[in-house]
PDB file of C-alpha atoms in Angstrom:
ATOM      1  CA  MET A 832       8.280   4.943  -7.683  1.00  0.00           C
ATOM      2  CA  ALA A 833       5.285   4.844  -5.341  1.00  0.00           C
ATOM      3  CA  LYS A 834       5.153   6.920  -2.200  1.00  0.00           C
ATOM      4  CA  THR A 835       4.006   4.560   0.565  1.00  0.00           C
ATOM      5  CA  ILE A 836       1.895   6.009   3.379  1.00  0.00           C
ATOM      6  CA  SER A 837       0.713   4.044   6.420  1.00  0.00           C
ATOM      7  CA  ILE A 838      -2.493   5.268   8.045  1.00  0.00           C
ATOM      8  CA  SER A 839      -2.149   4.493  11.725  1.00  0.00           C
ATOM      9  CA  ASN A 840      -3.566   5.121  15.180  1.00  0.00           C
ATOM     10  CA  GLN A 841      -3.807   2.316  17.707  1.00  0.00           C
ATOM     11  CA  LYS A 842      -7.058   3.755  19.053  1.00  0.00           C
ATOM     12  CA  GLY A 843     -10.113   2.313  17.333  1.00  0.00           C
ATOM     13  CA  GLY A 844     -12.970   4.432  16.024  1.00  0.00           C
ATOM     14  CA  VAL A 845     -10.887   7.435  14.951  1.00  0.00           C
ATOM     15  CA  GLY A 846     -11.878   7.329  11.273  1.00  0.00           C
ATOM     16  CA  LYS A 847      -8.733   5.478  10.184  1.00  0.00           C
ATOM     17  CA  THR A 848     -10.383   3.125   7.694  1.00  0.00           C
ATOM     18  CA  THR A 849     -12.747   5.853   6.462  1.00  0.00           C
ATOM     19  CA  THR A 850      -9.681   8.004   5.811  1.00  0.00           C
ATOM     20  CA  ALA A 851      -7.760   5.170   4.108  1.00  0.00           C
ATOM     21  CA  VAL A 852     -10.616   4.316   1.729  1.00  0.00           C
ATOM     22  CA  ASN A 853     -11.585   7.872   0.881  1.00  0.00           C
ATOM     23  CA  VAL A 854      -8.135   9.446   0.545  1.00  0.00           C
ATOM     24  CA  ALA A 855      -7.077   6.560  -1.720  1.00  0.00           C
ATOM     25  CA  ALA A 856     -10.270   6.915  -3.793  1.00  0.00           C
ATOM     26  CA  CYS A 857     -10.011  10.705  -4.104  1.00  0.00           C
ATOM     27  CA  ILE A 858      -6.360  10.533  -5.205  1.00  0.00           C
ATOM     28  CA  ALA A 859      -7.283   7.792  -7.698  1.00  0.00           C
ATOM     29  CA  VAL A 860     -10.120   9.944  -9.103  1.00  0.00           C
ATOM     30  CA  ALA A 861      -7.416  12.469 -10.063  1.00  0.00           C
ATOM     31  CA  GLU A 862      -5.983   9.705 -12.326  1.00  0.00           C
ATOM     32  CA  ASN A 863      -3.109   8.723 -10.068  1.00  0.00           C
ATOM     33  CA  PRO A 864      -2.504   4.946  -9.888  1.00  0.00           C
ATOM     34  CA  VAL A 865      -3.173   4.011  -6.239  1.00  0.00           C
ATOM     35  CA  LEU A 866      -2.879   0.749  -4.305  1.00  0.00           C
ATOM     36  CA  LEU A 867      -4.643   0.347  -0.957  1.00  0.00           C
ATOM     37  CA  VAL A 868      -3.372  -2.451   1.303  1.00  0.00           C
ATOM     38  CA  ASP A 869      -5.774  -3.658   3.998  1.00  0.00           C
ATOM     39  CA  MET A 870      -3.686  -4.803   6.983  1.00  0.00           C
ATOM     40  CA  ASP A 871      -6.613  -4.846   9.438  1.00  0.00           C
ATOM     41  CA  PRO A 872      -8.081  -8.308  10.207  1.00  0.00           C
ATOM     42  CA  GLN A 873     -11.528  -6.678  10.418  1.00  0.00           C
ATOM     43  CA  ALA A 874     -11.249  -6.153   6.626  1.00  0.00           C
ATOM     44  CA  ASN A 875     -13.422  -3.015   6.720  1.00  0.00           C
ATOM     45  CA  THR A 876     -11.320  -1.349   4.040  1.00  0.00           C
ATOM     46  CA  SER A 877     -11.934  -4.312   1.730  1.00  0.00           C
ATOM     47  CA  SER A 878     -15.707  -4.391   2.304  1.00  0.00           C
ATOM     48  CA  GLY A 879     -15.829  -0.574   2.107  1.00  0.00           C
ATOM     49  CA  LEU A 880     -14.658  -0.919  -1.504  1.00  0.00           C
ATOM     50  CA  GLY A 881     -17.316  -3.506  -2.382  1.00  0.00           C
ATOM     51  CA  LEU A 882     -15.275  -6.689  -1.864  1.00  0.00           C
ATOM     52  CA  ASP A 883     -16.475  -9.685   0.105  1.00  0.00           C
ATOM     53  CA  PRO A 884     -13.369 -10.628   2.140  1.00  0.00           C
ATOM     54  CA  LYS A 885     -14.670 -14.194   2.577  1.00  0.00           C
ATOM     55  CA  LYS A 886     -14.669 -14.724  -1.202  1.00  0.00           C
ATOM     56  CA  VAL A 887     -11.243 -13.403  -2.159  1.00  0.00           C
ATOM     57  CA  ARG A 888      -8.835 -16.107  -3.333  1.00  0.00           C
ATOM     58  CA  ASN A 889      -5.686 -14.446  -2.031  1.00  0.00           C
ATOM     59  CA  SER A 890      -5.472 -11.747   0.634  1.00  0.00           C
ATOM     60  CA  ILE A 891      -2.657  -9.937   2.439  1.00  0.00           C
ATOM     61  CA  TYR A 892      -2.634 -12.961   4.796  1.00  0.00           C
ATOM     62  CA  GLU A 893      -1.452 -15.286   1.996  1.00  0.00           C
ATOM     63  CA  VAL A 894       1.170 -12.706   0.994  1.00  0.00           C
ATOM     64  CA  LEU A 895       2.590 -12.420   4.517  1.00  0.00           C
ATOM     65  CA  ILE A 896       2.289 -16.036   5.646  1.00  0.00           C
ATOM     66  CA  ASN A 897       2.361 -18.235   2.528  1.00  0.00           C
ATOM     67  CA  ASP A 898       4.730 -16.078   0.468  1.00  0.00           C
ATOM     68  CA  VAL A 899       2.130 -15.625  -2.303  1.00  0.00           C
ATOM     69  CA  ASP A 900       3.206 -12.976  -4.846  1.00  0.00           C
ATOM     70  CA  ILE A 901       1.429  -9.725  -3.972  1.00  0.00           C
ATOM     71  CA  ASN A 902       0.407  -9.323  -7.633  1.00  0.00           C
ATOM     72  CA  GLU A 903      -1.789 -12.405  -7.185  1.00  0.00           C
ATOM     73  CA  ALA A 904      -3.567 -10.773  -4.246  1.00  0.00           C
ATOM     74  CA  THR A 905      -4.162  -7.417  -5.962  1.00  0.00           C
ATOM     75  CA  VAL A 906      -7.769  -6.774  -6.982  1.00  0.00           C
ATOM     76  CA  SER A 907      -9.173  -3.968  -9.134  1.00  0.00           C
ATOM     77  CA  THR A 908     -12.069  -1.831  -7.838  1.00  0.00           C
ATOM     78  CA  GLU A 909     -14.928   0.172  -9.312  1.00  0.00           C
ATOM     79  CA  LEU A 910     -12.503   3.071  -9.714  1.00  0.00           C
ATOM     80  CA  LYS A 911     -10.207   2.694 -12.717  1.00  0.00           C
ATOM     81  CA  TRP A 912      -7.059   3.929 -10.969  1.00  0.00           C
ATOM     82  CA  LEU A 913      -7.570   2.202  -7.608  1.00  0.00           C
ATOM     83  CA  ASP A 914      -6.488  -1.368  -6.738  1.00  0.00           C
ATOM     84  CA  VAL A 915      -6.686  -3.073  -3.355  1.00  0.00           C
ATOM     85  CA  VAL A 916      -4.937  -5.920  -1.579  1.00  0.00           C
ATOM     86  CA  PRO A 917      -7.784  -7.206   0.602  1.00  0.00           C
ATOM     87  CA  SER A 918      -7.626  -8.502   4.146  1.00  0.00           C
ATOM     88  CA  HIS A 919      -9.171 -11.618   5.668  1.00  0.00           C
ATOM     89  CA  VAL A 920     -10.209 -12.618   9.192  1.00  0.00           C
ATOM     90  CA  ARG A 921      -7.336 -15.168   9.084  1.00  0.00           C
ATOM     91  CA  LEU A 922      -5.018 -12.195   9.588  1.00  0.00           C
ATOM     92  CA  VAL A 923      -6.027 -12.278  13.292  1.00  0.00           C
ATOM     93  CA  GLY A 924      -3.503 -15.084  13.866  1.00  0.00           C
ATOM     94  CA  ALA A 925      -0.828 -13.750  11.529  1.00  0.00           C
ATOM     95  CA  GLU A 926       1.260 -12.074  14.241  1.00  0.00           C
ATOM     96  CA  LEU A 927       1.751 -15.413  16.019  1.00  0.00           C
ATOM     97  CA  GLU A 928       2.514 -17.184  12.743  1.00  0.00           C
ATOM     98  CA  MET A 929       5.070 -14.514  11.788  1.00  0.00           C
ATOM     99  CA  ALA A 930       6.779 -14.535  15.180  1.00  0.00           C
ATOM    100  CA  SER A 931       9.537 -16.936  14.126  1.00  0.00           C
ATOM    101  CA  ALA A 932      10.016 -15.560  10.598  1.00  0.00           C
ATOM    102  CA  ILE A 933      13.405 -14.146   9.587  1.00  0.00           C
ATOM    103  CA  SER A 934      13.276 -10.302   9.501  1.00  0.00           C
ATOM    104  CA  ARG A 935       9.637 -10.602  10.494  1.00  0.00           C
ATOM    105  CA  GLU A 936       9.134  -6.814  10.548  1.00  0.00           C
ATOM    106  CA  LYS A 937      10.157  -6.557   6.868  1.00  0.00           C
ATOM    107  CA  VAL A 938       7.859  -9.136   5.254  1.00  0.00           C
ATOM    108  CA  LEU A 939       5.453  -6.495   3.887  1.00  0.00           C
ATOM    109  CA  GLN A 940       8.334  -4.272   2.721  1.00  0.00           C
ATOM    110  CA  ARG A 941       9.745  -7.130   0.649  1.00  0.00           C
ATOM    111  CA  ALA A 942       6.329  -7.938  -0.832  1.00  0.00           C
ATOM    112  CA  LEU A 943       5.574  -4.320  -1.769  1.00  0.00           C
ATOM    113  CA  SER A 944       8.966  -3.813  -3.435  1.00  0.00           C
ATOM    114  CA  LYS A 945       7.563  -5.753  -6.435  1.00  0.00           C
ATOM    115  CA  LEU A 946       4.797  -3.166  -6.901  1.00  0.00           C
ATOM    116  CA  ARG A 947       6.381   0.189  -6.197  1.00  0.00           C
ATOM    117  CA  LYS A 948       6.938   1.041  -9.872  1.00  0.00           C
ATOM    118  CA  GLN A 949       3.316   0.354 -10.825  1.00  0.00           C
ATOM    119  CA  TYR A 950       1.688   2.952  -8.543  1.00  0.00           C
ATOM    120  CA  LYS A 951       2.103   6.582  -7.614  1.00  0.00           C
ATOM    121  CA  TYR A 952       0.756   6.047  -4.086  1.00  0.00           C
ATOM    122  CA  ILE A 953       0.460   2.997  -1.853  1.00  0.00           C
ATOM    123  CA  PHE A 954      -1.696   3.444   1.250  1.00  0.00           C
ATOM    124  CA  ILE A 955      -1.647   0.912   4.081  1.00  0.00           C
ATOM    125  CA  ASP A 956      -4.587   0.741   6.479  1.00  0.00           C
ATOM    126  CA  CYS A 957      -3.120  -0.469   9.784  1.00  0.00           C
ATOM    127  CA  PRO A 958      -4.963  -2.417  12.496  1.00  0.00           C
ATOM    128  CA  PRO A 959      -5.907  -0.489  15.674  1.00  0.00           C
ATOM    129  CA  SER A 960      -2.928  -1.855  17.608  1.00  0.00           C
ATOM    130  CA  LEU A 961       0.847  -1.498  17.732  1.00  0.00           C
ATOM    131  CA  GLY A 962       1.682  -5.158  17.059  1.00  0.00           C
ATOM    132  CA  LEU A 963       3.711  -6.884  14.355  1.00  0.00           C
ATOM    133  CA  LEU A 964       1.269  -6.030  11.541  1.00  0.00           C
ATOM    134  CA  THR A 965       1.564  -2.302  12.275  1.00  0.00           C
ATOM    135  CA  LEU A 966       5.362  -2.635  12.601  1.00  0.00           C
ATOM    136  CA  ASN A 967       5.408  -4.212   9.131  1.00  0.00           C
ATOM    137  CA  ALA A 968       3.340  -1.327   7.757  1.00  0.00           C
ATOM    138  CA  LEU A 969       5.589   1.325   9.335  1.00  0.00           C
ATOM    139  CA  THR A 970       8.745  -0.455   8.152  1.00  0.00           C
ATOM    140  CA  ALA A 971       7.401  -0.579   4.587  1.00  0.00           C
ATOM    141  CA  ALA A 972       6.232   3.062   4.553  1.00  0.00           C
ATOM    142  CA  ASP A 973       7.866   6.344   3.639  1.00  0.00           C
ATOM    143  CA  SER A 974       5.558   8.193   6.009  1.00  0.00           C
ATOM    144  CA  VAL A 975       2.667   7.813   8.421  1.00  0.00           C
ATOM    145  CA  LEU A 976      -0.647   9.671   8.337  1.00  0.00           C
ATOM    146  CA  ILE A 977      -2.322   9.923  11.755  1.00  0.00           C
ATOM    147  CA  PRO A 978      -6.102  10.450  12.039  1.00  0.00           C
ATOM    148  CA  ILE A 979      -7.195  11.969  15.368  1.00  0.00           C
ATOM    149  CA  GLN A 980     -10.860  12.213  16.278  1.00  0.00           C
ATOM    150  CA  CYS A 981     -12.157  15.388  17.922  1.00  0.00           C
ATOM    151  CA  GLU A 982     -13.409  13.639  21.071  1.00  0.00           C
ATOM    152  CA  TYR A 983     -12.421  13.292  24.719  1.00  0.00           C
ATOM    153  CA  TYR A 984      -9.058  11.549  25.225  1.00  0.00           C
ATOM    154  CA  ALA A 985      -8.104  12.247  21.600  1.00  0.00           C
ATOM    155  CA  LEU A 986      -4.429  12.611  22.476  1.00  0.00           C
ATOM    156  CA  GLU A 987      -4.440   9.738  24.966  1.00  0.00           C
ATOM    157  CA  GLY A 988      -2.229   6.901  23.807  1.00  0.00           C
ATOM    158  CA  LEU A 989      -0.705   9.026  21.063  1.00  0.00           C
ATOM    159  CA  SER A 990       2.629   9.064  22.877  1.00  0.00           C
ATOM    160  CA  GLN A 991       2.732   5.248  22.435  1.00  0.00           C
ATOM    161  CA  LEU A 992       2.278   5.614  18.670  1.00  0.00           C
ATOM    162  CA  LEU A 993       4.925   8.337  18.453  1.00  0.00           C
ATOM    163  CA  ASN A 994       7.289   6.208  20.537  1.00  0.00           C
ATOM    164  CA  THR A 995       6.707   3.261  18.175  1.00  0.00           C
ATOM    165  CA  ILE A 996       7.420   5.534  15.186  1.00  0.00           C
ATOM    166  CA  ARG A 997      10.686   6.655  16.840  1.00  0.00           C
ATOM    167  CA  LEU A 998      11.716   3.029  17.473  1.00  0.00           C
ATOM    168  CA  VAL A 999      10.960   2.105  13.853  1.00  0.00           C
ATOM    169  CA  GLN A1000      12.965   5.131  12.661  1.00  0.00           C
ATOM    170  CA  LYS A1001      15.903   4.085  14.835  1.00  0.00           C
ATOM    171  CA  HIS A1002      15.986   0.344  14.149  1.00  0.00           C
ATOM    172  CA  LEU A1003      13.991  -0.554  11.036  1.00  0.00           C
ATOM    173  CA  ASN A1004      13.258   2.378   8.726  1.00  0.00           C
ATOM    174  CA  THR A1005      15.349   5.532   9.001  1.00  0.00           C
ATOM    175  CA  ARG A1006      13.414   7.326   6.223  1.00  0.00           C
ATOM    176  CA  LEU A1007      10.017   7.101   8.022  1.00  0.00           C
ATOM    177  CA  GLU A1008       8.480  10.491   8.768  1.00  0.00           C
ATOM    178  CA  ILE A1009       5.102  11.866   9.793  1.00  0.00           C
ATOM    179  CA  GLU A1010       3.170  12.667   6.616  1.00  0.00           C
ATOM    180  CA  GLY A1011       0.515  14.618   8.461  1.00  0.00           C
ATOM    181  CA  VAL A1012      -2.234  14.618  11.080  1.00  0.00           C
ATOM    182  CA  VAL A1013      -5.897  14.806  10.092  1.00  0.00           C
ATOM    183  CA  LEU A1014      -8.681  15.856  12.450  1.00  0.00           C
ATOM    184  CA  THR A1015     -11.760  13.646  12.030  1.00  0.00           C
ATOM    185  CA  MET A1016     -15.363  13.839  13.293  1.00  0.00           C
ATOM    186  CA  TYR A1017     -15.003  17.598  13.678  1.00  0.00           C
ATOM    187  CA  ASP A1018     -18.011  19.683  14.668  1.00  0.00           C
ATOM    188  CA  GLY A1019     -17.231  23.401  14.756  1.00  0.00           C
ATOM    189  CA  ARG A1020     -20.348  24.056  16.874  1.00  0.00           C
ATOM    190  CA  LEU A1021     -18.866  22.131  19.794  1.00  0.00           C
ATOM    191  CA  ASN A1022     -16.347  23.656  22.177  1.00  0.00           C
ATOM    192  CA  LEU A1023     -14.829  20.195  22.585  1.00  0.00           C
ATOM    193  CA  SER A1024     -14.028  19.874  18.860  1.00  0.00           C
ATOM    194  CA  ARG A1025     -12.465  23.324  18.784  1.00  0.00           C
ATOM    195  CA  GLN A1026     -10.431  22.604  21.935  1.00  0.00           C
ATOM    196  CA  VAL A1027      -9.126  19.270  20.621  1.00  0.00           C
ATOM    197  CA  ALA A1028      -8.208  20.913  17.294  1.00  0.00           C
ATOM    198  CA  GLU A1029      -6.325  23.628  19.177  1.00  0.00           C
ATOM    199  CA  ASP A1030      -4.472  21.050  21.323  1.00  0.00           C
ATOM    200  CA  VAL A1031      -3.533  18.924  18.295  1.00  0.00           C
ATOM    201  CA  ARG A1032      -2.246  21.986  16.378  1.00  0.00           C
ATOM    202  CA  LYS A1033      -0.249  23.045  19.418  1.00  0.00           C
ATOM    203  CA  TYR A1034       1.291  19.560  19.619  1.00  0.00           C
ATOM    204  CA  PHE A1035       1.945  18.885  15.914  1.00  0.00           C
ATOM    205  CA  GLY A1036       2.206  22.399  14.441  1.00  0.00           C
ATOM    206  CA  ASP A1037       2.182  22.572  10.647  1.00  0.00           C
ATOM    207  CA  LYS A1038       1.943  18.767  10.362  1.00  0.00           C
ATOM    208  CA  VAL A1039      -1.829  19.155  10.927  1.00  0.00           C
ATOM    209  CA  TYR A1040      -3.742  19.383   7.653  1.00  0.00           C
ATOM    210  CA  LYS A1041      -5.821  22.506   7.085  1.00  0.00           C
ATOM    211  CA  THR A1042      -8.714  20.238   6.078  1.00  0.00           C
ATOM    212  CA  ALA A1043     -10.680  18.730   8.967  1.00  0.00           C
ATOM    213  CA  ILE A1044     -13.170  15.932   8.292  1.00  0.00           C
ATOM    214  CA  LEU A1045     -16.587  17.079   9.481  1.00  0.00           C
ATOM    215  CA  ARG A1046     -19.152  14.749  11.031  1.00  0.00           C
ATOM    216  CA  ASN A1047     -21.259  13.550   8.113  1.00  0.00           C
ATOM    217  CA  VAL A1048     -24.048  10.956   7.939  1.00  0.00           C
ATOM    218  CA  ARG A1049     -23.312  10.126   4.296  1.00  0.00           C
ATOM    219  CA  LEU A1050     -19.727   9.192   5.221  1.00  0.00           C
ATOM    220  CA  SER A1051     -21.099   6.715   7.770  1.00  0.00           C
ATOM    221  CA  GLU A1052     -23.548   5.239   5.242  1.00  0.00           C
ATOM    222  CA  ALA A1053     -21.142   4.758   2.304  1.00  0.00           C
ATOM    223  CA  PRO A1054     -19.300   1.627   3.622  1.00  0.00           C
ATOM    224  CA  SER A1055     -22.543  -0.343   3.919  1.00  0.00           C
ATOM    225  CA  TYR A1056     -22.977   0.185   0.157  1.00  0.00           C
ATOM    226  CA  GLY A1057     -19.364  -0.879  -0.521  1.00  0.00           C
ATOM    227  CA  LYS A1058     -18.478   2.503  -2.000  1.00  0.00           C
ATOM    228  CA  PRO A1059     -16.058   5.318  -1.208  1.00  0.00           C
ATOM    229  CA  ILE A1060     -17.850   8.606  -0.556  1.00  0.00           C
ATOM    230  CA  ILE A1061     -16.868   9.995  -3.967  1.00  0.00           C
ATOM    231  CA  LEU A1062     -19.011   7.297  -5.626  1.00  0.00           C
ATOM    232  CA  TYR A1063     -21.772   7.243  -3.015  1.00  0.00           C
ATOM    233  CA  ASP A1064     -22.479  10.991  -2.734  1.00  0.00           C
ATOM    234  CA  ALA A1065     -19.956  13.198  -4.497  1.00  0.00           C
ATOM    235  CA  VAL A1066     -21.574  16.478  -3.391  1.00  0.00           C
ATOM    236  CA  CYS A1067     -21.888  15.873   0.372  1.00  0.00           C
ATOM    237  CA  SER A1068     -19.558  17.627   2.834  1.00  0.00           C
ATOM    238  CA  GLY A1069     -17.703  14.339   3.504  1.00  0.00           C
ATOM    239  CA  ALA A1070     -16.754  14.024  -0.170  1.00  0.00           C
ATOM    240  CA  GLU A1071     -15.685  17.681  -0.284  1.00  0.00           C
ATOM    241  CA  ASN A1072     -13.552  17.215   2.842  1.00  0.00           C
ATOM    242  CA  TYR A1073     -11.759  14.138   1.503  1.00  0.00           C
ATOM    243  CA  MET A1074     -11.190  15.719  -1.924  1.00  0.00           C
ATOM    244  CA  SER A1075      -9.666  18.698  -0.141  1.00  0.00           C
ATOM    245  CA  LEU A1076      -7.491  16.449   2.044  1.00  0.00           C
ATOM    246  CA  ALA A1077      -6.368  14.465  -1.020  1.00  0.00           C
ATOM    247  CA  SER A1078      -5.376  17.769  -2.693  1.00  0.00           C
ATOM    248  CA  GLU A1079      -3.249  18.697   0.334  1.00  0.00           C
ATOM    249  CA  ILE A1080      -1.511  15.293   0.281  1.00  0.00           C
ATOM    250  CA  LEU A1081      -0.837  15.575  -3.459  1.00  0.00           C
ATOM    251  CA  LYS A1082       0.444  19.136  -3.081  1.00  0.00           C
ATOM    252  CA  ASN A1083       2.796  18.090  -0.251  1.00  0.00           C
ATOM    253  CA  GLY A1084       4.035  15.251  -2.453  1.00  0.00           C
ATOM    254  CA  TYR A1085       4.771  17.568  -5.368  1.00  0.00           C
ATOM    255  CA  GLU A1086       6.528  20.055  -3.074  1.00  0.00           C
ATOM    256  CA  ALA A1087       8.693  17.290  -1.578  1.00  0.00           C
ATOM    257  CA  VAL A1088       9.672  16.099  -5.076  1.00  0.00           C
ATOM    258  CA  GLY A1089      10.495  19.694  -6.019  1.00  0.00           C
ATOM    259  CA  LYS A1090      12.718  20.125  -2.956  1.00  0.00           C
ATOM    260  CA  ARG A1091      14.556  16.855  -3.685  1.00  0.00           C
ATOM    261  CA  ALA A1092      15.119  17.920  -7.286  1.00  0.00           C
ATOM    262  CA  ALA A1093      16.369  21.351  -6.182  1.00  0.00           C
ATOM    263  CA  SER A1094      18.797  19.882  -3.657  1.00  0.00           C
ATOM    264  CA  ALA A1095      20.054  17.406  -6.283  1.00  0.00           C
ATOM    265  CA  HIS A1096      20.940  20.307  -8.601  1.00  0.00           C
ATOM    266  CA  SER A1097      22.445  22.561  -5.959  1.00  0.00           C
TER     267      SER A1097
END
């Protein structure tokens, strides 16, 4: 049964899509079946994996709006163990179109239920907003991974996201928890980066991953070639960082399974 993780932060430019693409790719490289769902109308996750969103026959839009089976929208990638459900610019209007749907916050959850046995991990790249698409992602997820960039105002607006998570936990998805917080665009030479990291660790404690994603030119270049960093430049610091982050996520997953098994036997 797949563990479903939404990657969310309503602030744009925090490395959310970079994290979604590269964590999914690095976990897939370790021969874990992974599905990446692109819920952002900008479709950067889709193009970052070499797809042309304009040419896909079915996207997450058709799944949410036209009730197309999600299997028909699932596309394989260059990596053997990684599949993607691409986005499309049509998704921009999806929130209005879904407004009158029955259980409109649970459309994605219902669609993904058909796939949960096929994958070990399902990652959902959320749009940079807290609208109906993000609510669908949080309702369908087991946990949420929050990227925070090491810049001014990093924590600004975070209370809105945490409040949304609490509302989802209360009304739509009681099992939702925070998977972890990842620091992105970190530069240890800058006081600002170190200060933000300190503030985030103070706020989130052990939910902050030990791995921070360093500023890296190769990471910025990889999407324009339609490749995750592991295929574009496997030896750069960006690839090392995301492999390390993927290891932490996998380790946390194994530990959680171990705890559940132990409590079941006690």
